[in-house]
Short mmCIF file of C-alpha atoms in Angstrom, two decimals:
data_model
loop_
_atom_site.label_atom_id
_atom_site.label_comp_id
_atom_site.label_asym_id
_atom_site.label_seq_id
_atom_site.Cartn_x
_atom_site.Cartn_y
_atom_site.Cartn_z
CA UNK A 599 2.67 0.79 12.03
CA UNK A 600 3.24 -2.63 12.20
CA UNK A 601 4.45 -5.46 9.50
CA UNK A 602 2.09 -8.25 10.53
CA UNK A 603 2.01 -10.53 7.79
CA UNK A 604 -1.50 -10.98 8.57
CA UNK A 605 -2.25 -7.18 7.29
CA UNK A 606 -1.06 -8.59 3.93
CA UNK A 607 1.81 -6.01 4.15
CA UNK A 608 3.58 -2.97 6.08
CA UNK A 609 1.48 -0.25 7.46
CA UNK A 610 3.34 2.29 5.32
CA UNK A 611 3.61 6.12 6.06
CA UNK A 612 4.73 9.44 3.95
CA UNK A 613 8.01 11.57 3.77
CA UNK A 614 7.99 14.55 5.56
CA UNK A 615 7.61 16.24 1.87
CA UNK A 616 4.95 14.68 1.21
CA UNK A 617 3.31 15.51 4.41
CA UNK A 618 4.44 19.24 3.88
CA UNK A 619 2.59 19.24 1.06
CA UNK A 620 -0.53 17.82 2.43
CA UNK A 621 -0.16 20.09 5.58
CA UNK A 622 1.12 22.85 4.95
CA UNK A 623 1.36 24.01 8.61
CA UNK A 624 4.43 21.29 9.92
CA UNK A 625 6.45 23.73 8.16
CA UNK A 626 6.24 25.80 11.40
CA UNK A 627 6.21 22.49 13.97
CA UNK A 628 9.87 21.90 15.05
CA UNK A 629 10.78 18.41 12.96
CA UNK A 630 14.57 18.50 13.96
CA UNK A 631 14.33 15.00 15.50
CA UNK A 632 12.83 13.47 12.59
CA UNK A 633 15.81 11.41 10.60
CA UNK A 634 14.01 9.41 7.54
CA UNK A 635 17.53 8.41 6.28
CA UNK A 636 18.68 7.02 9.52
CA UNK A 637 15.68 5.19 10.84
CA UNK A 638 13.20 4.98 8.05
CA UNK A 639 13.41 2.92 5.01
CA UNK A 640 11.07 3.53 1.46
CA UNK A 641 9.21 0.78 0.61
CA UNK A 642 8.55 1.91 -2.89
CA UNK A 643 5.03 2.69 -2.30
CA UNK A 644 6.15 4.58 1.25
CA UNK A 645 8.32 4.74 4.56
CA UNK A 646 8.60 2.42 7.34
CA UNK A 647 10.75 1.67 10.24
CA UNK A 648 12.53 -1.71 10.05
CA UNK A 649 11.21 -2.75 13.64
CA UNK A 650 7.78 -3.29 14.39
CA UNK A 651 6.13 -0.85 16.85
CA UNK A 652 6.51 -2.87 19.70
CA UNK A 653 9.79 -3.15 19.45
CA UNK A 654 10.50 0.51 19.90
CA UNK A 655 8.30 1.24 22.28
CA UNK A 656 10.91 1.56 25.22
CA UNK A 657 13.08 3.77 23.35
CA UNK A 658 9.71 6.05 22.59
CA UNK A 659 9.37 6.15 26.52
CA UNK A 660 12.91 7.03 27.30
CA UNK A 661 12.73 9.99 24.71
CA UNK A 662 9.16 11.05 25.79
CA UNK A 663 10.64 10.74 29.72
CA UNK A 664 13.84 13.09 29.03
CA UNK A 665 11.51 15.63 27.69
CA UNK A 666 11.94 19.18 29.11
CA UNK A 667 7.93 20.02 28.08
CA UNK A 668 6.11 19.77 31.11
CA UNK A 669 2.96 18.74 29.14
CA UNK A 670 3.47 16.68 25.93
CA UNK A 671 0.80 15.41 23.11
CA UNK A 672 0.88 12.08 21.75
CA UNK A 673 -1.41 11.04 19.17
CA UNK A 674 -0.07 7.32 17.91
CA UNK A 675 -1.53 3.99 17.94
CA UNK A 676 -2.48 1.98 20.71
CA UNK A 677 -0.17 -0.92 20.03
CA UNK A 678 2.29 2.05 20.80
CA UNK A 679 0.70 3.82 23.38
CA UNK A 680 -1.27 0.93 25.21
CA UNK A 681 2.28 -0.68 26.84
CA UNK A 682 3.37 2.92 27.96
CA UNK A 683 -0.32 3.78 29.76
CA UNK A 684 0.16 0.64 30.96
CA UNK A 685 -4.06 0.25 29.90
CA UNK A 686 -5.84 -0.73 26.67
CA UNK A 687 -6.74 2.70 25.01
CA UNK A 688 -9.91 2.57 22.53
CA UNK A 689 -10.48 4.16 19.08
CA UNK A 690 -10.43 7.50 19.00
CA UNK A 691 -9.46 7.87 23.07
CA UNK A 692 -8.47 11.01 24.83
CA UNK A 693 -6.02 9.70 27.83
CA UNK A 694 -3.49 11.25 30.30
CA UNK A 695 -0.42 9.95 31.80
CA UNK A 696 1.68 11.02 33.94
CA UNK A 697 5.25 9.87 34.20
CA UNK A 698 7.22 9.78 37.33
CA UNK A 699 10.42 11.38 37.50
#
């Protein structure tokens, strides 16, 4: 999500809740890591993160690098996931990376 005033507002998402609700199988995924109250604010008509994608993309790396997983799934969007392939990814594209260590 973004807040490009050119979108006419922020791309807002859902509380975890909410998603819950919707799909009903996260209540099994591991969501430890997920801290709405710490880095997510409501904006009344849903949640967003005070900085704009791009600006948390390096911290996104860093997490996704210290991972112990040795194969990880990220589905996101490319403003978010283009800078860390280091290549524009399409609509609907099915990529692999591979980080150094």
């Amino acid at each position: 999500e973004t807040a490009k005033l050119e979108l006419g507002s922020a791309q807002l998402g859902r509380s975890l809740p909410e998603l819950t609700a919707d799909f009903p199988f996260l209540s099994e995924w591991d969501c430890s890591m997920l801290q709405p109250e710490r880095n997510w604010k409501s904006g009344g008509a849903g949640w967003m993160h005070p900085l704009v994608a791009e600006e948390r993309v390096s911290h996104f790396k860093t997490w996704l690098h210290w991972l112990k997983e040795e194969k990880v799934v990220v589905v996101g969007h490319s403003g978010v996931l283009d800078p860390i392939c280091g290549k524009k990814i399409g609509n609907c594209e099915l990529t692999q990376h591979q980080f150094s260590h």
